[in-house]
XYZ file of C-alpha atoms in Angstrom:
729
model
C 31.717 129.621 81.878
C 29.127 127.773 79.877
C 26.557 129.643 77.826
C 23.924 129.786 80.538
C 20.547 131.001 79.370
C 21.055 130.294 75.692
C 17.821 129.790 73.758
C 17.209 129.181 70.110
C 16.809 132.316 68.047
C 13.591 131.167 66.483
C 12.018 130.064 69.761
C 12.223 133.467 71.388
C 11.656 135.543 68.280
C 8.594 133.531 67.357
C 7.108 134.387 70.726
C 8.316 137.965 71.001
C 7.324 139.004 67.486
C 4.062 137.093 67.153
C 1.110 139.261 67.969
C 3.319 142.352 67.878
C 1.380 144.821 69.953
C 0.355 142.295 72.570
C 3.934 142.112 73.785
C 5.286 145.136 75.596
C 8.318 146.448 77.449
C 8.389 148.697 80.519
C 4.643 148.076 80.815
C 4.183 151.328 78.867
C 3.420 150.266 75.360
C 0.008 150.375 73.759
C -1.589 150.297 70.335
C -1.933 153.614 68.572
C -4.751 155.470 70.208
C -5.720 159.035 70.906
C -6.138 159.810 74.591
C -6.926 163.421 75.480
C -5.546 164.386 72.096
C -2.209 162.636 72.572
C -1.217 159.997 70.038
C 0.493 157.107 71.770
C 3.370 155.307 70.048
C 2.571 152.207 68.039
C 4.008 148.888 69.095
C 5.413 147.064 66.080
C 7.009 144.172 67.987
C 8.055 143.456 71.556
C 11.263 145.393 70.918
C 10.063 148.318 68.803
C 7.550 151.121 69.037
C 7.231 154.087 66.683
C 6.017 157.527 67.734
C 4.152 160.106 65.701
C 7.330 162.173 65.301
C 8.976 159.131 63.657
C 11.225 158.501 66.633
C 11.735 154.838 67.432
C 11.966 153.437 70.931
C 13.875 150.162 71.141
C 13.810 147.864 74.130
C 17.199 146.760 75.470
C 16.598 143.302 76.857
C 19.815 142.342 78.656
C 21.128 143.609 81.999
C 23.463 146.580 81.661
C 26.533 146.128 83.822
C 28.872 148.596 82.175
C 29.562 146.346 79.195
C 27.571 148.617 76.874
C 24.899 146.080 76.007
C 22.070 148.562 76.509
C 23.481 150.478 73.553
C 24.868 147.618 71.471
C 21.791 145.378 71.182
C 19.551 148.242 70.014
C 22.233 149.151 67.461
C 21.662 145.749 65.833
C 17.912 146.286 65.704
C 18.172 149.880 64.520
C 20.528 149.092 61.651
C 18.313 146.354 60.232
C 15.201 148.465 60.837
C 17.005 151.089 58.744
C 16.525 154.141 60.928
C 18.986 156.891 61.793
C 20.596 156.570 65.214
C 19.380 160.086 66.003
C 15.802 158.760 65.770
C 16.408 156.050 68.353
C 15.376 156.119 72.002
C 16.346 153.198 74.237
C 14.534 151.792 77.247
C 15.487 148.912 79.483
C 12.957 146.102 79.378
C 11.701 144.280 82.410
C 12.842 140.715 82.995
C 10.576 138.373 81.069
C 12.259 135.582 79.133
C 8.969 134.479 77.625
C 8.926 137.726 75.672
C 12.563 138.561 75.143
C 14.494 135.314 75.336
C 17.513 134.923 77.586
C 18.270 138.059 79.604
C 21.654 137.475 81.064
C 24.996 139.234 81.592
C 27.810 136.742 81.924
C 30.361 134.795 79.970
C 30.549 137.445 77.214
C 27.590 135.690 75.602
C 25.408 138.633 74.612
C 27.015 139.230 71.221
C 27.176 135.613 69.973
C 23.702 134.907 71.353
C 22.019 137.990 69.932
C 23.971 138.906 66.807
C 21.391 137.310 64.507
C 18.208 137.460 66.661
C 18.366 141.218 67.232
C 19.122 141.860 63.593
C 16.209 139.621 62.637
C 13.973 141.553 65.033
C 14.833 144.791 63.255
C 14.600 143.272 59.783
C 11.209 141.695 60.527
C 9.784 145.040 61.622
C 11.216 146.704 58.503
C 9.591 144.042 56.332
C 6.232 144.668 58.038
C 6.548 148.398 57.307
C 7.410 147.671 53.666
C 4.380 145.427 53.358
C 2.141 148.125 54.830
C 3.472 150.665 52.328
C 3.028 148.256 49.430
C -0.637 147.745 50.401
C -1.157 151.495 50.776
C 0.259 152.294 47.332
C -0.813 149.127 45.559
C 2.724 148.231 44.474
C 5.003 145.228 44.843
C 7.088 145.133 48.009
C 10.167 144.443 45.920
C 9.882 147.883 44.328
C 10.280 149.600 47.709
C 13.370 150.571 49.633
C 13.964 152.211 53.013
C 16.255 154.867 54.409
C 16.454 156.540 57.836
C 12.937 155.637 58.891
C 11.281 156.262 55.537
C 9.861 153.925 52.884
C 10.710 154.973 49.329
C 9.120 154.106 45.980
C 11.736 155.371 43.562
C 9.753 154.696 40.334
C 7.052 157.164 41.418
C 9.166 159.349 43.681
C 6.848 158.726 46.622
C 8.037 158.437 50.213
C 6.361 157.934 53.567
C 7.638 157.972 57.141
C 7.485 154.831 59.242
C 5.197 156.645 61.687
C 2.466 156.920 59.069
C 2.641 153.171 58.411
C 3.063 151.955 61.985
C -0.554 151.122 62.799
C -1.032 149.140 59.589
C 2.291 147.387 60.021
C 1.518 146.376 63.610
C -1.584 144.508 62.441
C 0.299 142.403 59.905
C 1.526 138.834 60.498
C 5.176 138.399 61.374
C 7.249 137.362 58.337
C 9.166 134.100 58.274
C 12.331 134.918 60.183
C 14.371 132.458 58.163
C 13.499 134.382 55.003
C 13.750 137.944 56.270
C 16.556 139.568 54.263
C 19.433 140.932 56.336
C 21.848 143.643 55.325
C 25.260 142.766 53.986
C 28.055 144.210 56.119
C 28.913 146.809 53.499
C 25.407 148.238 53.906
C 25.620 148.754 57.670
C 25.096 152.347 58.744
C 25.091 151.888 62.531
C 26.830 148.580 63.168
C 30.561 149.160 63.187
C 30.312 152.860 64.024
C 31.286 154.382 67.401
C 28.285 155.188 69.598
C 28.332 156.750 73.052
C 26.650 154.746 75.807
C 22.994 155.666 76.070
C 23.261 156.090 79.855
C 26.542 158.018 79.877
C 25.049 161.547 80.074
C 22.732 160.463 82.876
C 25.534 158.843 84.839
C 27.614 162.016 84.595
C 24.640 164.052 85.846
C 23.839 161.648 88.667
C 20.513 160.496 87.239
C 19.141 157.635 89.398
C 19.683 154.575 87.196
C 21.138 151.952 89.519
C 19.521 149.471 91.872
C 20.710 151.466 94.852
C 18.772 154.457 93.450
C 15.358 152.732 93.429
C 12.789 154.777 95.392
C 9.255 153.440 94.944
C 6.672 155.412 96.954
C 6.416 154.458 100.619
C 9.753 152.612 100.609
C 11.425 151.554 103.860
C 14.881 150.101 104.427
C 16.471 146.890 105.631
C 19.974 146.274 106.997
C 21.476 142.814 107.092
C 23.061 140.893 109.932
C 24.356 137.619 108.519
C 26.170 134.820 110.313
C 29.862 135.816 110.297
C 30.802 132.257 109.328
C 29.366 131.140 106.010
C 26.878 128.243 106.271
C 26.389 128.864 109.990
C 22.771 128.653 111.142
C 20.729 131.061 113.270
C 19.712 129.380 116.526
C 17.878 132.258 118.206
C 17.609 136.020 118.286
C 16.065 138.372 120.840
C 14.595 141.272 118.901
C 12.934 143.114 121.801
C 15.641 145.761 122.222
C 15.754 146.481 118.512
C 11.998 146.780 118.184
C 12.118 149.429 120.894
C 14.269 151.714 118.732
C 12.377 154.635 117.222
C 11.862 154.047 113.515
C 12.427 150.282 113.592
C 9.463 148.433 112.124
C 10.364 144.736 112.100
C 13.044 142.122 112.629
C 12.836 139.360 110.026
C 14.903 136.133 110.150
C 15.851 135.114 106.593
C 17.701 132.466 104.601
C 20.447 133.648 102.231
C 20.256 130.439 100.220
C 23.467 129.066 101.729
C 21.718 126.891 104.323
C 18.908 124.347 103.955
C 15.342 125.569 103.589
C 13.638 125.733 106.944
C 16.768 127.192 108.530
C 17.965 130.786 108.617
C 21.433 132.291 108.553
C 20.641 135.996 108.629
C 18.424 138.638 110.187
C 17.072 141.768 108.511
C 16.133 144.867 110.484
C 13.495 146.989 108.770
C 13.292 150.687 109.593
C 12.229 154.008 108.155
C 15.849 154.838 107.351
C 18.753 152.581 106.446
C 21.023 154.209 109.033
C 18.512 153.464 111.786
C 18.332 149.847 110.685
C 22.116 149.633 110.335
C 22.847 151.001 113.808
C 20.123 148.907 115.422
C 22.050 145.757 114.461
C 24.336 146.445 117.420
C 21.435 145.712 119.775
C 20.803 142.239 118.405
C 22.403 139.284 120.157
C 21.880 136.403 117.765
C 23.076 132.906 118.593
C 24.691 130.994 115.733
C 25.565 127.349 115.225
C 29.001 127.386 113.554
C 30.991 124.499 115.013
C 30.997 122.587 111.707
C 32.510 125.538 109.825
C 34.944 127.048 112.345
C 37.902 124.899 111.278
C 38.278 126.384 107.804
C 41.119 128.854 107.298
C 43.511 130.204 104.701
C 46.405 128.601 106.532
C 44.785 125.172 106.628
C 43.991 125.281 102.902
C 47.639 125.961 102.041
C 48.853 123.080 104.197
C 46.316 120.659 102.744
C 47.116 121.746 99.195
C 50.825 121.128 99.746
C 50.087 117.593 100.927
C 47.779 116.882 97.989
C 50.278 118.204 95.450
C 52.818 115.733 96.786
C 50.570 112.771 95.976
C 48.607 111.441 93.026
C 45.690 113.400 91.608
C 42.270 112.281 92.818
C 40.641 112.782 89.418
C 41.915 112.521 85.851
C 40.759 115.472 83.780
C 42.632 114.559 80.589
C 45.251 111.962 79.752
C 47.179 110.955 76.630
C 50.128 108.657 76.119
C 52.491 107.933 79.020
C 53.512 111.269 80.489
C 55.786 109.865 83.211
C 57.778 107.785 80.728
C 58.001 110.738 78.342
C 59.242 113.013 81.112
C 61.834 110.428 82.148
C 63.142 110.316 78.587
C 63.031 114.054 77.920
C 66.211 115.940 77.088
C 65.221 118.519 79.679
C 62.398 118.991 82.171
C 60.983 122.120 83.789
C 58.890 122.026 86.984
C 57.203 124.748 89.040
C 54.383 125.333 91.512
C 51.907 128.170 90.916
C 49.096 129.432 93.143
C 46.442 132.117 93.359
C 44.092 133.164 96.183
C 40.418 133.552 96.896
C 39.259 136.943 95.596
C 36.191 139.076 96.238
C 34.352 140.997 93.545
C 34.305 144.299 95.469
C 31.612 145.928 93.349
C 31.386 149.669 93.973
C 27.617 149.388 94.245
C 27.126 146.979 97.150
C 24.509 144.252 96.826
C 20.973 145.551 97.054
C 17.450 144.811 95.964
C 14.139 146.562 96.525
C 11.086 144.324 96.886
C 7.384 144.972 97.393
C 4.955 142.265 98.515
C 1.885 143.932 97.058
C -1.652 143.699 98.317
C -2.702 142.083 95.030
C -0.429 139.121 95.808
C 2.296 140.107 93.333
C 5.931 140.440 94.311
C 7.564 143.409 92.568
C 11.345 143.767 92.546
C 13.877 146.366 91.437
C 17.074 144.387 91.013
C 20.589 145.062 89.688
C 20.773 141.439 88.597
C 23.028 139.826 86.001
C 20.755 136.780 85.903
C 17.210 137.828 86.811
C 15.689 134.558 85.608
C 17.654 132.576 88.190
C 16.632 135.107 90.828
C 13.005 134.567 89.877
C 13.387 130.804 90.114
C 15.186 130.873 93.464
C 12.660 133.276 95.001
C 9.798 131.099 93.799
C 11.435 128.068 95.384
C 12.243 129.819 98.663
C 8.824 131.424 99.133
C 6.675 128.787 97.465
C 5.121 131.204 94.983
C 4.604 130.996 91.239
C 7.386 132.465 89.088
C 4.850 134.499 87.132
C 3.675 136.115 90.379
C 6.783 138.329 90.169
C 7.506 141.520 88.282
C 11.252 142.174 87.988
C 12.478 145.585 86.911
C 16.083 145.419 85.763
C 18.096 148.409 86.934
C 21.537 149.418 85.770
C 24.251 147.559 87.695
C 27.039 149.435 89.458
C 29.626 146.717 89.044
C 29.037 142.999 88.932
C 32.010 141.089 87.494
C 30.036 137.879 88.075
C 28.934 138.630 91.643
C 25.411 139.452 90.558
C 25.038 136.168 88.746
C 24.234 135.005 92.259
C 20.758 135.886 93.520
C 21.154 135.853 97.307
C 20.379 139.563 97.673
C 17.172 139.121 95.638
C 16.100 136.055 97.609
C 16.711 137.792 100.936
C 14.958 141.003 99.854
C 11.904 138.975 98.807
C 11.752 137.326 102.230
C 12.009 140.691 103.960
C 9.233 142.096 101.761
C 6.998 139.185 102.703
C 7.702 140.002 106.347
C 6.472 143.600 105.892
C 3.744 143.230 103.237
C 2.266 146.262 101.571
C 5.395 148.460 101.590
C 8.435 148.414 99.336
C 11.617 147.625 101.259
C 15.196 148.107 100.111
C 17.749 145.600 101.406
C 21.207 147.162 101.227
C 24.540 145.578 102.178
C 27.238 147.737 103.710
C 30.829 147.302 102.475
C 31.718 144.761 105.162
C 28.559 142.759 104.440
C 29.610 142.737 100.807
C 33.209 141.616 101.303
C 32.385 138.971 103.907
C 29.391 137.477 102.131
C 30.694 137.213 98.596
C 30.761 134.284 96.205
C 34.537 134.251 95.931
C 36.817 133.390 93.032
C 38.230 130.111 94.391
C 41.887 129.724 95.210
C 43.993 127.157 93.355
C 47.385 125.453 93.380
C 49.214 123.857 90.445
C 52.255 121.627 90.158
C 53.407 121.679 86.545
C 56.094 119.753 84.696
C 57.073 119.976 81.042
C 59.439 117.777 79.088
C 61.437 119.099 76.128
C 63.202 117.255 73.345
C 66.687 118.145 72.133
C 65.249 120.863 69.861
C 63.294 122.523 72.654
C 59.856 121.254 71.610
C 57.334 120.288 74.305
C 56.883 116.507 74.206
C 55.308 115.998 77.637
C 53.143 118.169 79.887
C 51.701 117.519 83.326
C 49.580 119.581 85.714
C 48.278 118.491 89.112
C 45.613 121.052 89.980
C 44.271 121.511 93.521
C 41.190 123.584 94.260
C 37.836 123.115 95.986
C 35.165 120.523 95.418
C 33.315 117.511 96.724
C 32.742 113.965 95.534
C 35.336 114.352 92.813
C 33.623 117.403 91.306
C 34.772 121.023 91.507
C 32.739 123.706 93.212
C 31.352 126.521 91.115
C 34.209 128.230 89.206
C 36.814 125.856 90.688
C 37.262 123.649 87.656
C 39.892 123.288 84.953
C 39.213 122.512 81.312
C 40.363 119.155 80.030
C 41.424 120.926 76.828
C 43.519 123.633 78.473
C 46.339 124.536 76.088
C 48.908 123.090 75.452
C 47.499 119.715 76.501
C 45.646 118.911 73.262
C 48.791 119.308 71.127
C 51.234 117.440 73.379
C 51.535 113.686 72.662
C 52.091 112.678 76.299
C 50.113 114.693 78.826
C 48.132 114.432 82.036
C 45.806 116.929 83.712
C 44.721 115.751 87.144
C 42.802 117.419 89.972
C 42.407 117.066 93.718
C 39.850 118.893 95.806
C 39.670 120.481 99.243
C 36.501 121.318 101.159
C 35.485 124.828 102.194
C 32.524 126.560 103.761
C 32.938 129.596 101.530
C 30.584 130.196 98.648
C 32.423 130.287 95.340
C 31.436 132.042 92.150
C 32.482 133.458 88.826
C 34.797 136.460 88.710
C 35.257 138.374 85.450
C 36.864 136.004 82.942
C 36.161 133.115 85.311
C 38.680 130.270 85.385
C 40.574 132.057 82.603
C 41.801 134.809 84.927
C 43.683 132.162 86.926
C 44.583 129.640 84.243
C 46.147 132.240 81.949
C 48.452 133.308 84.775
C 49.464 129.737 85.537
C 49.859 128.334 82.030
C 51.401 131.365 80.337
C 53.686 132.034 83.283
C 54.902 128.455 83.272
C 55.273 128.382 79.477
C 57.472 131.462 79.754
C 59.722 129.352 81.980
C 59.629 126.543 79.423
C 60.528 128.978 76.633
C 63.458 130.240 78.682
C 64.674 126.674 79.156
C 64.341 126.092 75.390
C 66.375 129.212 74.639
C 63.552 131.047 72.851
C 60.946 133.626 73.811
C 57.330 132.858 74.696
C 55.768 134.073 71.419
C 58.081 131.769 69.475
C 57.351 128.842 71.791
C 53.641 129.467 71.273
C 54.029 129.555 67.493
C 55.953 126.293 67.427
C 53.573 124.586 69.840
C 50.425 125.797 68.069
C 51.646 124.298 64.821
C 49.645 124.445 61.602
C 46.285 126.269 61.577
C 43.586 123.849 62.667
C 40.689 123.403 65.082
C 41.612 121.527 68.256
C 39.211 119.132 69.975
C 36.881 120.880 72.421
C 34.817 119.736 75.361
C 31.120 119.348 74.639
C 29.422 122.714 74.583
C 32.723 124.607 74.557
C 34.007 126.828 71.735
C 36.585 125.290 69.419
C 40.148 126.573 69.699
C 41.593 127.582 66.326
C 45.388 127.596 66.323
C 45.499 129.826 63.246
C 43.491 132.548 64.947
C 45.759 132.263 67.988
C 48.812 132.684 65.785
C 47.170 135.702 64.147
C 46.891 137.755 67.341
C 50.328 136.672 68.563
C 51.929 137.889 65.351
C 49.877 141.073 65.361
C 50.758 142.179 68.882
C 54.431 141.345 68.409
C 54.416 143.448 65.260
C 52.773 146.558 66.707
C 54.772 146.377 69.962
C 58.041 145.847 68.064
C 58.704 142.742 70.118
C 62.271 141.466 69.801
C 62.418 139.009 72.674
C 65.583 140.685 73.892
C 65.871 142.087 77.435
C 65.839 145.826 77.997
C 69.156 147.558 78.465
C 67.567 150.028 80.907
C 67.774 148.908 84.570
C 64.361 148.240 86.103
C 62.620 148.050 82.738
C 60.962 144.828 81.583
C 58.686 143.572 78.847
C 56.375 140.566 79.058
C 54.029 138.681 76.759
C 50.822 136.748 77.379
C 48.210 135.002 75.231
C 44.891 133.410 76.056
C 41.754 132.109 74.356
C 38.605 132.528 76.386
C 34.939 133.370 75.878
C 35.429 132.827 72.132
C 38.008 135.623 71.942
C 41.692 135.332 70.994
C 43.925 137.878 72.729
C 47.661 138.449 72.889
C 49.218 141.227 74.938
C 52.579 142.835 75.549
C 53.240 144.807 78.718
C 56.067 147.223 79.484
C 56.792 147.795 83.175
C 59.178 149.694 85.421
C 60.319 148.266 88.754
C 61.556 150.833 91.266
C 62.149 150.290 94.998
C 60.212 147.042 94.856
C 57.153 148.657 93.263
C 55.862 147.689 89.821
C 54.305 150.279 87.521
C 52.785 149.398 84.166
C 53.967 151.812 81.480
C 52.100 150.577 78.399
C 49.970 147.680 77.221
C 49.612 146.510 73.613
C 46.571 144.354 72.853
C 45.699 142.394 69.724
C 42.274 140.789 69.679
C 40.274 138.591 67.337
C 36.545 138.610 68.103
C 35.454 137.745 64.609
C 34.346 139.713 61.586
C 32.639 142.672 63.180
C 33.277 145.106 66.027
C 29.746 146.336 66.601
C 30.485 149.483 68.609
C 34.186 150.359 68.282
C 34.051 153.096 70.931
C 32.601 150.806 73.561
C 34.818 147.935 72.424
C 37.926 149.984 73.128
C 36.555 150.928 76.535
C 35.872 147.275 77.310
C 39.386 146.250 76.340
C 40.972 149.052 78.331
C 38.823 148.324 81.371
C 39.458 144.583 81.242
C 43.216 145.087 80.985
C 43.163 147.448 83.969
C 41.006 144.953 85.865
C 43.617 142.285 85.156
C 46.317 144.641 86.429
C 44.367 144.959 89.681
C 44.234 141.188 90.102
C 47.956 140.945 89.383
C 49.260 143.798 91.504
C 46.688 145.218 93.906
C 43.888 142.955 95.095
C 44.763 141.190 98.308
C 43.960 137.537 99.021
C 40.737 136.971 100.906
C 41.856 135.778 104.336
C 39.813 133.324 106.330
C 40.335 132.615 110.020
C 38.269 130.180 112.102
C 35.781 129.895 109.266
C 35.197 133.633 108.818
C 36.508 136.140 106.274
C 38.507 138.902 107.930
C 38.379 141.683 105.325
C 36.243 144.678 106.263
C 36.587 147.391 103.641
C 38.859 148.815 100.978
C 41.653 149.421 103.477
C 42.323 145.668 103.516
C 40.945 144.869 100.085
C 42.289 147.843 98.104
C 41.288 148.683 94.566
C 43.514 149.899 91.766
C 43.824 153.692 91.787
C 43.593 155.946 88.752
C 47.252 156.927 88.940
C 48.239 153.271 88.589
C 46.690 152.940 85.142
C 49.179 152.790 82.253
C 49.884 155.882 80.188
C 48.650 154.112 77.073
C 46.776 150.982 76.014
C 47.248 150.377 72.285
C 44.593 148.270 70.588
C 44.823 146.298 67.349
C 41.926 144.362 65.842
C 42.563 141.166 63.931
C 39.380 140.617 61.953
C 38.599 137.132 60.702
C 35.740 135.566 58.810
C 33.943 134.332 61.929
C 30.719 135.426 63.652
C 31.315 138.271 66.129
C 31.799 137.347 69.757
C 31.766 139.063 73.136
C 34.327 141.371 74.646
C 33.665 141.973 78.331
C 36.055 139.309 79.529
C 38.646 137.855 77.118
C 41.016 140.843 77.232
C 41.622 140.353 80.958
C 43.451 137.002 81.283
C 46.602 137.623 79.184
C 47.614 140.804 80.976
C 48.248 138.944 84.255
C 50.947 136.569 82.948
C 52.329 139.353 80.750
C 52.980 141.426 83.882
C 54.531 138.444 85.659
C 56.749 137.683 82.695
C 57.752 141.352 82.498
C 58.756 141.277 86.169
C 60.977 138.310 85.379
C 62.553 140.236 82.496
C 63.101 143.343 84.626
C 64.392 141.728 87.814
C 65.405 138.153 87.079
C 62.865 137.042 89.704
C 60.112 134.611 88.804
C 56.921 135.197 90.825
C 54.579 132.227 90.874
C 51.757 133.392 93.132
C 49.240 136.230 93.007
C 49.290 139.068 93.685
C 52.836 139.752 92.519
C 54.919 140.996 95.443
C 58.630 141.761 95.178
C 60.584 141.383 98.386
């Protein structure tokens, strides 16, 4: 995924820090003032306010989706501000990119995007406090130091709490961000230390934090009835019977964003309770126009893909040398077909949004959104209102995995709110709504061929990739990188693509593209290594070659072969990898590597196969995300969770099945999730720190575990499985 929502550090900090107190979060902040004897906290910048007791409230600007960002970003500010973590209080900001810069949860971009800006925000506020103290005492700023929320003047022995300086500091001009001194890593007191998630106690206690928990006064509910075939259009609906149900308030035709403006593809029933609205759907008899979409099916896709794989690729993604001639002259060739299915996100919190079309003309929303700015833009376009006519409160998100990068639930909730102005209304999907109206990870098919020389080196590599697209371009999340390894290091190579059409909406699933490509490429390379008489780690080492940066597509991170080699060697060392098969029947060990979202990860998986069932015994992970692990406790949780998520994709999640244009899955009985007792007994984590800026962690651990499991199945059973999920006969 590209770095959507990236802005320059200086552009957003210049806005968010300038004027200090004029910029607020949670609409609660104010200049120091005494009201009925209560001293209000002082706003130092858009991100920081200081209370009279010297506690510091820090605004967390990005959506919290379980990745720990609500804790991690304030850690960066707090460390540079030089306060104790025990002094810190954290509040979620509203969505307002003019104040806070990009507010986005996707692509593991939060760390690389905010590593310097958040530190600069804290350092700038600290510098303002130092300047205020220097003016108060009539000394040079350079003679002052800080510690745990206190300014110190060691020559005179004086000290003063930040709280006593806050009002003066807030009135000062913002220092030049390029010149604000930042701490050296050896001076960090918060960064690099384990910190519990700020919301964890509340989650355990059931505190209402999530979008589904929103309860503004006077709220009513909306249930959704959407066309069962994606992109079908509502022709008519008779709402008389529904409006006669006690408690039902309105029936509102709406557009999910999947059909042209001016058309509708869904109906919302508004009632005083969600259950009333939900049950009243049975009384509707909508007429849909679906003839153009009814021919799409899982079966037809597979047949079309097989035909396309047998011909020439429609589009060249990358080409070097003469791959066909090189393959013809190779000492040995290896060929295989790999495939993977459509997948749903299956978030535990179904899609929801609460919206209020207020009497003052403002639209107020409570949204568990990964990309609230896009939601704002799409609502403005759909309803013809100004973007700044909206107030968006970001709630905690109960699972997203990329699903909530799409804004359909926000757009539909806004339309419903407009249909019942003056009262907040919560639009809530049920589980079937959620599974059948997802933005699915697209299916894909690959036909791969590799040519080896007499020494077992890869001299030619070819992949014909089939997925979904139109006009020679892939649909969202259905693409393949032109620099997919090992293409850039093979002298004769060809990556080509062909595209099918579909009526399904496609979207990013955690570690998008990578979750599929790692399975395909690393699974196939394991076959190549077997043909060469070596193991996969050794094939990777030889193919990676000398440490160097490989060419990258514009806007994409550069792939460093030395960093790749570093994690491969590390995981093989800690897992005591020998490359030799287990002597215990049913036991197998597999390896996988992948570079994605700026992170380098290599993994070893031990499995047991018994009566056709695969259980994962242990996973070893080595990861390189740069020079600094900001919150080691959360980082470990992210790595463990991502590996388990990859296990689910490999072993548990069932393909989304489409018949006559419609998705057939209804609930977790036919789209099961991984159960707690399926998790491995241990996940061992090793960090490989390198002299590179820190990068994100929510996604890059996931991809390698999928091929590692597949390769372990091969080692345990002698069977090579080339489609997901892995199923042994």
